[in-house]
Every structure is written in C-alpha cells, then in structure tokens.
Amino acid sequence: MSSSAATAIRPAQPGALERAVRRNGWTIGLYLLLLAFLLFTKLIHESFGAFDIETLAIGALPLALAAAAQTAAVVAGGIDLSVGALMALANVLAASLMLNQSFGTALGIAALVLIMGALAGALNGALVVATKVPDIVVTLAMSFVWGGVALLVLPHPGGGAPPEFQALASGRFLTEWVPNALVVLVLSVGLIWYPLQRTRLGLSLYAVGSDALAAFRSGVDVARAKIVSYTVCGLFAAAGGLALTMTTGIGSPLAGTYYTLSGVAAVVLGGVSLAGGRGGMLAPLAAAYILTIIPTDLLFLGADPNFGQVIQGAIMVLVVMAAGLISLRRSGA
Amino acid sequence: MSATKPAPSPSATMVRCAQDWRRRAREQTIISLLILLVALVALLDVIRPGMVSLNWISSTLLYAAPLGILAAGQTLVMLTGGIDLSVAAVATAAGYVMASQATAQGDARAVFFGLGIAAAVGLVNGIGVGVLRVQPLIMTLGMSLVVAGFLTVYQVLAVASAAAVPGFVTAVGSGTSLGFIPNSLVLWVPIAALVIWGLRRSGYGRLLYAVGDNPTAARLAGVRVWEVLVVDYVLSGLLAGIAGIDLAGLTSTATIDLGNSFLLPSIAAVVIGGTSIFGGRGGYGGSIVGALILTVLVSLLTIIDAPEPFRQVLYGAIILGVAAAYTRVVNE
C-alpha cells in the first residue's frame, strides 16, 4: 500500500515499477495469497460474504496488533516474548476499569491503558539495555511479571465494557465491505508506525537491528533505539489487549498467552527477518489475516479446526525454508 | 611488595579484592551458583525452621529431575548457538502418548512410543536447522505448534482409551528407595554423568563447542556441521521425551498441558547456569545447579504463602536478576 503506491505515483523512471515490485515481492505475494484464500473460502462456502469478512476482520484484529507489536521489536534486532502477557494485562485493566462506565470515560481509560502499555514496553527495553541479558531471556522473564500483574488485576475472567466501546470493532464503515475492525487496525498502525518510520528515530531502529555495532559507530544512540522499539511494541500490545476487550467484551488474565507465539509466526510469515533490520508492517498484517482464515476454512471443510495450529507451525517453518532456499539459489547464481 | 611504592589506600585494596573476587567468580562460576543455592536453602530454613531435612532434599530432587533432564537437552542445543522451544511440547507429547497407549500396547512399548515420537520431532528439528538452515528459534517454535496441534487432535481421538501412567514409571518418577533416595536419580545421574563427560572428553562434545563458537571455522576445519546439528537436536528431543515421561511419573497423570510450564524454566536454568545463549561457552554442570536453584526458588515462594500473582512476578523478577548479575560478572 505504502511504497508500491508511492512509486507508482512518482513520474516513472524506466524500471522503477519493476524495481518496486521486486523489492516488495514478499508483501505483494502475501496479499495475493490472502486474496487466494478469500476466493478459496468463497468456493468452498457459497454464502461467504460481507458478514463473514467482518467476522474475519474482528477475529484477526488482536493477532494483527500482536504481529505489529512483535514487528516493532524484531526490526530493531530484539524479540518480545511478553507480548501475550502485556495484551492480557491491557485486556484485564480495560475490562475491570470500564465496567459500568460511560463511553466517554471508556475512551479515557483506553488512552490510559495505551500509555501503560507503552511504559511497560519501555521498561522491557530499559531492562534489555541495562542488564545486557539477551532479549529473549529478559522478555521471557518479564512475561511472568506482566502475567502475574494481570492476575493481580483480575484473578478470574470478568469485567466489561460499554456497548459503544465494543461496537468500535464490530459493524462496517461506509460500505458493507469495509469492516470497522479493519479500519481500527489500519488507523492504529498507520498513525503510530508510518510517521515513526519516516523519522530519523525510526530509521535508527532499522540501523540498530541491522548491525548494532555499525549503528553505534555511526553515532546512533543504540540504547535509545532499543527502548523506543520496545515502547512501540508495548503500545501495540496494549492496543491488542484493548482489541480483545472490544471483541470479547470481557477481560481474561490468560487470554493473551496464544498471541505471543502466533504473533512471532505472523512476523516470520510476513517476511520480517528475526535477525533484525528488515521488514515492514504491511506483510505481517496480511499474515495475521491468513493465519486467522485457516482455522475457518478447516471448519468449512469439515476438518478439525485444531489442525489450524499444526498448519500454522508448518507454514511458518516451510516459509522460512523457502526463503532460505531462494536466497541460497540467488547467492549461488 | 616494594617499599618505594606508597601503601595502597583501603579503597584501592577493596577494589582489588572485588576484582579478585570477580576474576575468581568468572573462573569458577559454578561455585558462586552453589553459594546462591546454599543461601536459598538457608533462607528457606530460616523462614520455616526444621523444613530442610533428608525428606525435603529427596522431594526437591524428585521435582528438579524433569527440569534438570530438560535442561540437559537445552544445554546441548544452546552450546551450538541454537535454542529448542519445542522441549515443553515434546515432553508433553511423550508423556501423554505413553500414558494413553499404556493399556492397549503394554507399558514398555508405550514408553518406547513416547520416546520414539520425541526423537522423531528432534530429527525434524535437526534436519530443519542443520540441513535446511532454518533459524533454530523459528524451526523449534514451528515444531512446537505442530506437536501441540497434533496432540490436541489426538486427545479427541484417544479419549476412549483412558490415560493411565504405568506403575513402574510412577515408581521412577515419584518413588524413593531406602527411605529417602529419589528413584528418578536412576535416570538423572547417568544422564548427567554422560552429558558432562561427553561435553568434556568426547570428540562430539568438542564439536558442539566448536560449532557454537564459530560455525564457519568449524566447517572450514572439515567438521560436517549439519551432522553435528542433526544429532544435537535428536538428543535434545530424546532428553525432552525422557523428561516428559519422568514428569508423568511424578504427577501420576498425563494431560495435554503436562510440560507446558517447563519451557521458560528449561531456558532459565541453562542461562542461570552460565551457558551462553550465543553458543560456544558453558556446560551442563551449571545447568544442573540452575535447575536446583529454580526448584528451591519455587518451594521458597510456595512457603512464604504469597498469592499466585505475586509468586509469578517474583519468579520472573528473580530469574531476570540472577541472569543480569551473572552477565555482569562474566562480561566484566
């Protein structure tokens, strides 16, 4: 959407379009795959229509935001295994505070929860920087901390949110083919990530993820970049938790556990290198939709939807193998 | 000490003492870990006098055994710069399949099935990492999703045959001999001896360090890196399988979330134990002490009677604290 469209508008140099297509091949391919999945679903399930698209968008919203959170950490060379716990924390905070409140208060609470998520993410990042312990160990340990805090806020599933707040993610926008959940997703990613990506700070995230030492020697503040990437990660995770509150209407302290690893799966499928420094937000979002549509299709096909997890794992591995083979062949040629 | 030099000031002596201590701690990390372990046990005895007894040691070892065996596989993988995120799913699969097949297939064959599945998953991991060059994190995470998914489907299919843990597995996992010697040491001690000996003395052990330290150098020196990695991940899978069966014996039940809570501790035990997550440095001795520290920590958090949320927060914070202190000492 962003870079390919931008190049198309620009007065065309010879081969500019071709270059853009090649550079964004993975993203374009993934959107084509998503389209193929939608068509396939239409084939096996005649009545698949606007309503089902809305259901899909609602179902995919938390995972898509988890994927966005993970992407923010991964491009800067980190990984955040506490995304699920942070989502659960935001979910229970929102649900327990919003119970029996007016819509206006609920929006204020949502803003507070987002700030809390950003602060929690900043703490993750500060700990990674201060302790010099590998990211994966720090965030795994912090997943216990945030999970514990979530249990502290709300020991059992409960709480609630005003119907207007829940309605933010359901329903459609303007035409019946654009579900609100998609609008929420595009807005939250578009308003947070794309402005950041265009600043020096955003560029420094990619620089640090690509080669921290080289970035440091070029004068990039590595510690600041790391902390910013985890802050953005926490912000998206909190948005994902709010999405859980919108779509389920309650808070559950264990709701987030699924999203840590599935978020990583979406990031990998989205072509974001776990080594850092490469990848954008568009492809992981499409990947989140694909990972959500697979169990639905299995259900339509009459198969056990639990195979969805198997397929998710298998796709993740196969995608990386394919990417490895392609780059191997390219470097060999 | 020469007379021409001014006498060192007290603070300088202290600094040198601290440096000296740091150097020693770096060389003998396992000693500082043992000191931490003893301190935790002492704290336990202060909080609840008379708690630390032969019986307590015996039950602590019983509870530490599955974690210790899981950490063995995790150590082997981390030494090559990898990580195995599938150990918990594999342990669960081995324990659950073993228990659900015991009635129909007989005890010995059921155990064999469980271990076979574990080794097979390890083989797939190894081929993925070693031959197809998938990042270990992605490969093992993907396989853990695959295994967990299959297990959920299998549970629905196998619901007719009740899961029953064979008697001898329960005896090994939770029994004691001569009053206090935990039976699971029958598994853990030979495994520990073999892994420690293998890492220090065998050619394969050296290859693991070589591959972890610098895979390119290892390859150029004529090491078939992919073979080393495939064997490594099969071993990790097999050890996870043994741990899962031991765990089923310990709890006498097998559910499909049997081993799920062991994923973080298995990594934490290795990291606390001083094995570098980037490979090439560390050993199993530290991981054993790490597993014991984590087990004592859990019982410490249990007896202070804090509510579950607090326990979780403390557990995470303490793991992070120990890992941070450790990194500081080693990198100084």
XYZ file of C-alpha atoms in Angstrom:
665
model
C 0.000 0.000 0.000
C 2.657 2.492 1.021
C 5.800 2.080 -1.008
C 4.365 0.436 -4.127
C 1.661 3.110 -4.375
C 4.210 5.859 -3.790
C 6.428 4.601 -6.603
C 3.518 4.258 -8.960
C 2.529 7.904 -8.496
C 6.057 9.181 -8.974
C 6.937 10.015 -12.608
C 8.193 6.683 -13.797
C 11.852 6.118 -14.371
C 12.455 3.146 -16.583
C 12.183 0.042 -14.458
C 11.043 1.878 -11.333
C 7.838 -0.102 -11.121
C 9.685 -3.330 -11.743
C 12.154 -2.489 -9.004
C 9.364 -1.668 -6.563
C 7.625 -4.939 -7.351
C 10.837 -6.873 -6.825
C 11.647 -5.075 -3.595
C 8.155 -5.628 -2.213
C 7.737 -9.051 -3.770
C 7.117 -10.768 -0.488
C 4.405 -8.299 0.594
C 2.666 -8.430 -2.778
C 2.844 -12.216 -2.801
C 1.366 -12.392 0.664
C -1.579 -10.159 -0.293
C -2.144 -12.310 -3.379
C -2.084 -15.360 -1.104
C -4.643 -13.725 1.174
C -6.801 -12.993 -1.876
C -6.451 -16.607 -2.978
C -7.526 -17.758 0.473
C -10.581 -15.486 0.338
C -11.535 -16.820 -3.104
C -10.954 -20.377 -1.936
C -13.203 -19.753 1.065
C -15.865 -18.382 -1.268
C -15.556 -21.551 -3.379
C -15.981 -23.997 -0.525
C -18.576 -21.911 1.261
C -21.100 -20.351 -1.113
C -22.628 -17.871 1.323
C -19.235 -16.341 2.283
C -19.904 -12.624 2.073
C -19.646 -9.251 3.737
C -20.728 -10.621 7.096
C -18.021 -13.298 7.074
C -15.409 -10.728 6.084
C -16.477 -8.696 9.080
C -16.170 -11.763 11.326
C -12.723 -12.442 9.882
C -11.580 -8.864 10.485
C -12.843 -8.962 14.070
C -11.172 -12.316 14.689
C -7.879 -11.184 13.165
C -7.685 -7.815 14.940
C -5.937 -8.931 18.164
C -3.490 -11.181 16.277
C -2.744 -8.445 13.741
C -1.932 -5.995 16.542
C 0.201 -8.660 18.278
C 2.052 -9.100 14.985
C 2.532 -5.333 14.718
C 3.908 -5.285 18.278
C 6.313 -8.116 17.547
C 7.425 -6.471 14.301
C 8.360 -3.287 16.177
C 10.620 -5.303 18.482
C 12.043 -7.549 15.758
C 13.111 -4.868 13.242
C 15.366 -3.392 15.944
C 17.010 -6.780 16.424
C 15.051 -7.813 19.508
C 12.192 -10.173 20.198
C 9.437 -9.716 22.757
C 8.072 -12.894 24.265
C 5.992 -10.887 26.744
C 3.594 -9.555 24.075
C 0.863 -12.016 25.079
C 1.199 -11.179 28.774
C 1.117 -7.447 28.013
C -2.011 -7.939 25.910
C -3.645 -9.814 28.777
C -2.662 -7.030 31.182
C -4.164 -4.340 28.935
C -7.235 -6.522 28.421
C -7.952 -7.013 32.137
C -7.079 -3.411 33.033
C -9.517 -2.102 30.446
C -12.263 -4.576 31.294
C -12.065 -4.055 35.044
C -11.948 -0.238 34.824
C -14.546 0.148 32.069
C -17.263 -1.937 33.739
C -20.449 0.173 34.007
C -18.740 3.335 32.727
C -19.956 5.741 30.085
C -18.490 5.664 26.569
C -16.529 8.891 27.161
C -14.880 7.542 30.310
C -14.139 4.286 28.493
C -12.227 6.189 25.805
C -10.213 7.943 28.511
C -9.456 4.595 30.132
C -8.402 3.222 26.760
C -5.908 6.075 26.412
C -4.575 5.348 29.904
C -4.203 1.655 29.071
C -2.253 2.545 25.917
C 0.089 4.756 27.942
C 0.507 1.971 30.484
C 1.383 -0.449 27.677
C 3.964 1.935 26.264
C 5.513 2.383 29.721
C 5.605 -1.366 30.319
C 7.265 -1.825 26.940
C 9.759 0.924 27.763
C 10.591 -0.926 30.984
C 11.203 -4.120 28.965
C 13.519 -2.184 26.677
C 15.322 -0.452 29.537
C 15.926 -3.816 31.203
C 17.327 -5.270 27.966
C 19.673 -2.296 27.671
C 20.658 -2.113 31.346
C 21.196 -5.800 32.093
C 22.780 -6.782 28.738
C 20.967 -10.104 29.137
C 19.767 -11.477 25.754
C 16.378 -10.051 24.722
C 14.717 -13.433 24.641
C 15.631 -14.194 28.269
C 14.612 -10.749 29.552
C 11.238 -10.786 27.822
C 10.538 -14.407 28.802
C 11.168 -13.471 32.441
C 9.090 -10.312 32.052
C 6.231 -12.365 30.609
C 5.935 -13.908 34.075
C 5.964 -10.471 35.676
C 3.289 -8.995 33.384
C 1.242 -12.184 33.539
C 1.384 -12.016 37.328
C 0.296 -8.377 37.343
C -2.614 -9.291 35.040
C -3.700 -11.979 37.503
C -3.403 -9.401 40.263
C -5.728 -7.013 38.451
C -8.331 -9.629 37.643
C -7.900 -13.153 39.075
C -10.817 -14.590 37.086
C -12.340 -13.686 33.724
C -14.793 -10.843 34.244
C -15.259 -7.118 33.949
C -16.897 -5.497 30.988
C -17.014 -2.562 28.625
C -19.762 -0.203 27.447
C -21.525 -1.459 24.305
C -20.444 1.621 22.329
C -16.816 0.745 23.030
C -17.332 -2.843 21.895
C -19.088 -1.537 18.796
C -15.879 0.201 17.705
C -14.576 -3.083 16.316
C -17.840 -4.538 15.013
C -20.018 -3.176 12.250
C -18.959 -1.694 8.929
C -17.527 1.535 7.718
C -19.298 3.402 4.852
C -19.796 0.408 2.560
C -20.684 -3.055 3.777
C -17.344 -4.454 2.545
C -15.146 -2.444 4.894
C -15.433 -3.780 8.431
C -14.732 -1.385 11.297
C -12.139 -3.772 12.716
C -10.040 -3.267 9.578
C -10.382 0.498 9.883
C -9.258 0.355 13.528
C -6.252 -1.732 12.506
C -5.209 0.479 9.590
C -5.653 3.615 11.679
C -3.680 2.388 14.678
C -0.788 1.063 12.599
C -0.922 3.984 10.190
C -0.951 6.614 12.911
C 1.802 5.090 15.041
C 4.195 3.218 12.773
C 4.333 5.131 9.493
C 5.073 8.566 10.964
C 7.764 6.937 13.132
C 9.282 5.041 10.225
C 9.824 8.300 8.352
C 11.798 9.965 11.151
C 15.491 9.629 11.956
C 14.449 7.767 15.083
C 12.523 5.223 13.031
C 15.463 4.780 10.707
C 17.713 4.226 13.719
C 15.555 1.244 14.733
C 16.375 -0.418 11.415
C 20.034 0.584 11.709
C 20.366 -0.969 15.162
C 18.514 -4.096 14.062
C 20.725 -4.473 11.034
C 24.073 -4.081 12.810
C 24.141 -2.616 16.320
C 27.901 -2.046 16.328
C 27.925 -0.288 12.965
C 24.960 1.831 14.077
C 26.773 2.766 17.288
C 29.895 3.771 15.380
C 27.783 5.909 13.038
C 26.577 7.862 16.038
C 23.205 6.200 16.569
C 22.074 6.063 20.178
C 21.634 2.293 20.358
C 20.107 2.271 23.838
C 17.500 4.851 22.845
C 16.589 2.966 19.670
C 16.161 -0.275 21.620
C 13.976 1.360 24.247
C 11.860 3.099 21.586
C 11.328 -0.164 19.712
C 10.130 -1.924 22.861
C 7.965 1.077 23.762
C 6.207 0.904 20.389
C 5.940 -2.851 20.880
C 4.250 -2.310 24.252
C 1.937 0.279 22.739
C 0.756 -2.108 20.015
C 0.439 -4.920 22.557
C -1.800 -2.673 24.687
C -3.837 -1.869 21.568
C -4.132 -5.626 21.022
C -5.378 -6.013 24.595
C -7.969 -3.284 24.009
C -8.984 -5.129 20.844
C -9.533 -8.250 22.958
C -11.763 -6.203 25.257
C -13.681 -4.855 22.239
C -14.158 -8.221 20.575
C -14.839 -10.392 23.645
C -16.479 -7.783 25.877
C -14.704 -9.097 28.983
C -11.238 -9.310 30.496
C -9.410 -12.602 30.916
C -5.979 -12.812 32.583
C -4.950 -15.779 30.420
C -6.399 -14.521 27.127
C -3.077 -13.323 25.800
C -0.946 -16.471 26.003
C -1.858 -17.587 22.477
C -0.734 -14.322 20.921
C 2.952 -14.356 21.853
C 3.893 -17.286 19.667
C 1.248 -16.718 16.986
C 2.489 -13.146 16.722
C 6.001 -14.461 16.066
C 4.523 -16.820 13.471
C 2.801 -13.905 11.722
C 6.019 -11.886 11.766
C 8.026 -14.737 10.260
C 5.359 -15.409 7.634
C 5.391 -11.654 6.981
C 8.996 -11.886 5.844
C 10.404 -9.859 8.739
C 13.876 -11.223 9.419
C 14.289 -12.346 13.024
C 17.901 -11.226 12.673
C 16.539 -7.675 12.582
C 16.849 -4.678 10.317
C 14.463 -5.806 7.595
C 10.721 -5.837 7.005
C 7.700 -3.597 7.354
C 4.252 -3.721 8.896
C 2.119 -4.496 5.826
C 3.160 -8.090 5.289
C 2.776 -9.226 8.935
C -0.772 -7.795 8.968
C -1.688 -9.845 5.906
C -0.046 -12.838 7.564
C -2.243 -12.352 10.629
C -5.337 -12.448 8.385
C -4.085 -15.593 6.657
C -3.387 -17.310 9.988
C -6.922 -16.410 11.121
C -8.654 -17.605 7.961
C -7.019 -21.065 8.021
C -8.985 -22.474 11.001
C -12.208 -21.046 9.487
C -11.507 -22.832 6.217
C -10.764 -26.069 8.077
C -14.136 -25.741 9.780
C -15.867 -25.178 6.411
C -14.038 -28.206 5.004
C -15.285 -30.309 7.898
C -11.802 -30.893 9.337
C -10.825 -30.495 12.960
C -10.022 -26.767 13.440
C -7.312 -27.843 15.873
C -5.254 -28.713 12.810
C -5.068 -24.938 12.382
C -2.218 -24.858 14.886
C -0.427 -27.643 13.016
C -0.759 -25.781 9.730
C 0.350 -22.544 11.380
C 3.535 -24.185 12.627
C 4.163 -25.992 9.348
C 3.614 -22.844 7.252
C 5.997 -20.915 9.477
C 8.766 -23.468 9.007
C 8.120 -24.005 5.295
C 8.082 -20.262 4.592
C 11.478 -19.793 6.193
C 12.851 -22.839 4.394
C 11.584 -21.470 1.086
C 13.080 -18.057 1.804
C 16.377 -19.728 2.700
C 16.414 -21.787 -0.489
C 15.607 -18.727 -2.630
C 18.406 -16.671 -1.116
C 20.756 -19.658 -1.406
C 19.987 -20.007 -5.104
C 20.297 -16.260 -5.659
C 23.706 -16.101 -3.984
C 24.801 -19.234 -5.831
C 23.802 -17.857 -9.253
C 55.622 -5.552 47.987
C 58.327 -2.923 47.486
C 58.938 -0.128 49.970
C 59.218 2.572 47.291
C 55.611 2.229 46.327
C 53.098 4.033 48.526
C 50.972 1.740 50.596
C 47.699 1.045 48.791
C 44.800 3.003 50.188
C 41.997 0.990 51.805
C 39.639 1.742 48.947
C 42.199 0.530 46.399
C 42.586 -2.684 48.363
C 38.854 -3.100 48.358
C 38.698 -2.525 44.635
C 41.422 -5.087 44.114
C 39.616 -7.507 46.414
C 36.454 -7.028 44.410
C 38.328 -7.500 41.142
C 39.968 -10.586 42.558
C 36.602 -11.945 43.624
C 35.159 -11.161 40.211
C 38.004 -12.953 38.482
C 37.545 -15.958 40.682
C 33.779 -15.874 40.186
C 34.333 -15.776 36.441
C 36.645 -18.752 36.515
C 34.579 -20.730 38.983
C 31.066 -19.635 38.142
C 29.675 -22.881 39.399
C 30.971 -22.093 42.904
C 29.085 -18.799 43.075
C 25.991 -20.609 41.821
C 26.384 -23.229 44.536
C 26.754 -20.430 47.103
C 23.474 -18.940 45.826
C 21.811 -22.353 46.081
C 23.023 -22.867 49.654
C 21.926 -19.335 50.556
C 18.429 -20.025 49.202
C 18.224 -23.277 51.174
C 19.444 -21.478 54.308
C 16.817 -18.774 53.777
C 14.201 -21.493 53.476
C 15.353 -22.980 56.779
C 15.271 -19.576 58.478
C 11.733 -18.838 57.281
C 10.453 -22.291 58.223
C 12.880 -23.824 60.780
C 13.213 -27.574 60.515
C 11.891 -27.691 56.986
C 15.182 -28.662 55.396
C 15.540 -32.373 56.088
C 16.522 -35.508 54.221
C 12.903 -35.896 53.133
C 12.819 -32.337 51.862
C 16.043 -32.823 49.897
C 14.644 -36.022 48.463
C 11.396 -34.437 47.282
C 13.245 -31.392 45.934
C 15.433 -33.691 43.842
C 12.341 -35.530 42.605
C 10.798 -32.251 41.470
C 14.051 -30.987 39.993
C 14.690 -34.129 37.918
C 12.360 -33.426 34.940
C 13.587 -29.842 34.743
C 17.196 -30.978 35.040
C 16.793 -33.510 32.221
C 15.029 -30.937 30.000
C 17.841 -28.507 30.728
C 20.359 -31.119 29.558
C 18.850 -31.078 26.071
C 18.533 -27.318 26.144
C 22.212 -27.011 27.161
C 23.364 -29.214 24.282
C 21.394 -27.095 21.823
C 22.389 -23.733 23.278
C 26.085 -24.687 23.137
C 25.778 -24.655 19.337
C 24.154 -21.224 19.473
C 20.675 -22.660 19.000
C 17.598 -22.875 21.182
C 14.908 -25.525 21.462
C 11.480 -24.028 22.058
C 9.818 -27.369 21.396
C 11.077 -29.142 24.545
C 7.880 -28.472 26.512
C 5.598 -29.664 23.698
C 7.801 -32.712 23.092
C 7.872 -33.611 26.802
C 4.093 -33.305 26.931
C 3.660 -35.413 23.803
C 5.959 -38.157 25.095
C 4.243 -38.282 28.489
C 0.712 -38.135 27.091
C 1.198 -40.640 24.282
C 2.945 -43.007 26.686
C 0.076 -42.822 29.191
C -2.695 -43.134 26.606
C -1.089 -46.146 24.909
C -0.080 -47.995 28.081
C -3.279 -50.008 28.463
C -3.535 -51.030 24.826
C 0.122 -51.583 23.961
C 1.745 -52.632 27.209
C 3.943 -50.493 29.407
C 7.334 -50.991 27.767
C 6.061 -50.409 24.237
C 4.162 -47.302 25.383
C 7.363 -45.806 26.803
C 9.119 -46.735 23.570
C 6.364 -44.950 21.566
C 6.713 -41.829 23.660
C 10.479 -41.702 23.237
C 10.152 -42.511 19.531
C 7.898 -39.510 18.964
C 10.299 -37.309 20.917
C 13.268 -38.469 18.852
C 11.316 -38.038 15.623
C 10.442 -34.435 16.439
C 14.085 -33.866 17.341
C 15.118 -35.331 13.988
C 12.805 -32.969 12.094
C 14.169 -30.051 14.119
C 17.709 -31.174 13.380
C 17.105 -31.523 9.647
C 15.427 -28.119 9.584
C 18.234 -26.392 11.455
C 21.206 -28.370 10.188
C 20.337 -29.149 6.577
C 17.768 -26.535 5.563
C 19.370 -23.749 7.651
C 16.164 -22.538 9.300
C 16.832 -20.371 12.356
C 16.571 -22.646 15.436
C 14.071 -20.310 17.114
C 11.650 -20.494 14.177
C 12.170 -24.181 13.481
C 11.574 -25.324 17.049
C 8.748 -22.843 17.631
C 7.039 -24.080 14.463
C 7.501 -27.695 15.520
C 6.127 -26.951 18.980
C 2.958 -25.546 17.363
C 2.754 -28.624 15.118
C 3.238 -31.044 18.025
C 0.785 -29.216 20.291
C -1.807 -29.105 17.486
C -1.472 -32.817 16.726
C -1.689 -33.589 20.418
C -4.990 -31.675 20.737
C -6.418 -33.618 17.802
C -5.021 -36.891 19.174
C -6.588 -36.205 22.552
C -10.029 -36.034 20.954
C -9.412 -39.302 19.093
C -7.876 -41.141 22.044
C -10.488 -40.074 24.543
C -11.915 -43.617 24.569
C -8.737 -45.143 25.966
C -8.214 -43.694 29.405
C -4.762 -42.310 30.092
C -3.009 -44.414 32.699
C 0.582 -43.906 33.740
C 2.301 -47.316 34.037
C 3.226 -48.369 37.558
C 6.969 -48.521 37.040
C 7.002 -45.035 35.514
C 5.259 -43.698 38.619
C 7.750 -45.592 40.775
C 10.701 -43.998 38.961
C 9.142 -40.554 38.796
C 7.861 -40.178 42.338
C 9.169 -43.089 44.454
C 12.113 -43.243 46.827
C 14.425 -46.077 47.826
C 15.987 -46.792 51.237
C 13.701 -44.185 52.735
C 14.964 -41.071 51.037
C 16.962 -41.695 47.853
C 14.751 -40.452 44.984
C 14.299 -43.070 42.283
C 14.405 -40.559 39.451
C 18.129 -40.217 40.135
C 18.340 -43.555 38.311
C 17.590 -41.515 35.190
C 19.128 -38.188 36.049
C 22.548 -39.236 37.409
C 23.570 -41.372 34.404
C 22.288 -38.701 32.014
C 24.187 -36.005 33.886
C 27.360 -38.099 34.011
C 27.111 -38.926 30.320
C 26.432 -35.333 29.247
C 29.170 -33.811 31.415
C 31.675 -36.473 30.397
C 30.620 -36.265 26.776
C 30.977 -32.487 26.640
C 34.404 -32.505 28.302
C 36.032 -35.611 26.926
C 34.366 -36.885 23.775
C 35.085 -35.685 20.284
C 31.412 -34.963 19.736
C 31.387 -32.692 22.793
C 34.295 -30.717 21.361
C 32.461 -30.402 18.055
C 29.441 -28.879 19.810
C 31.633 -26.148 21.312
C 33.435 -25.649 18.002
C 30.203 -25.254 16.038
C 28.766 -22.908 18.655
C 31.882 -20.784 18.855
C 32.338 -20.295 15.133
C 30.348 -22.392 12.675
C 32.298 -21.130 9.676
C 35.638 -22.004 11.227
C 34.276 -25.409 12.192
C 33.089 -26.037 8.637
C 36.407 -24.913 7.152
C 38.206 -27.199 9.590
C 36.363 -30.100 7.997
C 33.544 -30.555 10.501
C 30.306 -31.699 8.912
C 28.277 -29.095 10.795
C 24.902 -30.420 9.651
C 25.604 -33.866 11.081
C 26.603 -32.359 14.413
C 23.386 -30.308 14.499
C 21.061 -33.153 13.494
C 22.455 -35.399 16.245
C 22.274 -32.466 18.672
C 18.565 -31.816 18.113
C 17.731 -35.536 18.198
C 19.468 -35.733 21.585
C 17.547 -32.700 22.800
C 14.257 -34.236 21.655
C 15.095 -37.571 23.258
C 16.040 -35.918 26.562
C 12.801 -33.900 26.452
C 10.931 -37.182 25.929
C 12.644 -38.783 28.930
C 11.832 -35.691 30.995
C 8.180 -35.844 29.910
C 7.846 -39.495 30.900
C 9.559 -38.779 34.226
C 7.159 -35.866 34.720
C 4.156 -38.090 34.005
C 5.513 -40.473 36.625
C 5.994 -37.618 39.096
C 2.442 -36.321 38.753
C 0.885 -39.772 38.061
C -1.325 -38.144 35.461
C -0.886 -37.162 31.864
C -2.726 -34.215 30.418
C -2.023 -32.270 27.268
C -0.544 -29.395 29.242
C 1.749 -31.673 31.232
C 5.039 -29.979 30.421
C 3.901 -26.569 29.205
C 5.052 -24.693 32.285
C 8.602 -26.025 31.844
C 9.595 -24.071 28.744
C 10.820 -20.904 30.450
C 12.440 -22.734 33.390
C 14.361 -25.008 30.993
C 15.849 -21.966 29.289
C 16.302 -20.070 32.552
C 18.140 -22.984 34.189
C 20.652 -23.066 31.332
C 21.107 -19.281 31.230
C 21.487 -19.014 35.009
C 23.884 -21.953 34.787
C 26.239 -19.875 32.697
C 25.792 -21.321 29.219
C 25.852 -18.521 26.677
C 22.712 -18.289 24.545
C 25.032 -17.373 21.657
C 26.840 -20.699 21.914
C 30.336 -21.988 22.474
C 30.531 -21.346 26.194
C 29.135 -23.167 29.215
C 28.404 -26.688 30.308
C 25.842 -28.959 31.919
C 27.190 -28.672 35.493
C 25.934 -25.099 35.742
C 22.544 -26.057 34.288
C 22.098 -28.713 36.995
C 22.696 -26.109 39.709
C 20.416 -23.737 37.784
C 17.621 -26.320 37.783
C 18.109 -26.894 41.527
C 18.079 -23.133 42.212
C 14.813 -22.719 40.299
C 13.220 -25.676 42.111
C 14.258 -24.356 45.550
C 13.022 -20.925 44.499
C 9.580 -22.333 43.717
C 9.332 -24.022 47.112
C 10.560 -20.825 48.763
C 7.822 -18.854 47.003
C 5.302 -21.514 47.987
C 6.076 -21.451 51.710
C 6.059 -17.664 52.035
C 2.404 -18.167 51.182
C 2.235 -15.277 48.738
C -0.746 -15.261 46.402
C -0.130 -16.788 42.968
C 0.178 -13.444 41.098
C 2.935 -12.262 43.467
C 4.727 -15.570 43.119
C 4.737 -15.246 39.340
C 6.029 -11.683 39.478
C 8.770 -12.629 41.960
C 9.749 -15.704 39.953
C 10.193 -13.677 36.776
C 11.996 -10.863 38.580
C 14.411 -13.212 40.347
C 15.282 -15.106 37.139
C 15.991 -11.782 35.472
C 18.007 -10.584 38.470
C 20.199 -13.689 38.573
C 20.714 -13.622 34.800
C 21.657 -9.927 34.990
C 24.090 -10.432 37.881
C 25.607 -13.344 36.023
C 26.028 -11.428 32.777
C 27.652 -8.593 34.703
C 30.183 -10.887 36.383
C 31.063 -12.701 33.163
C 31.349 -9.603 30.970
C 33.342 -7.526 33.461
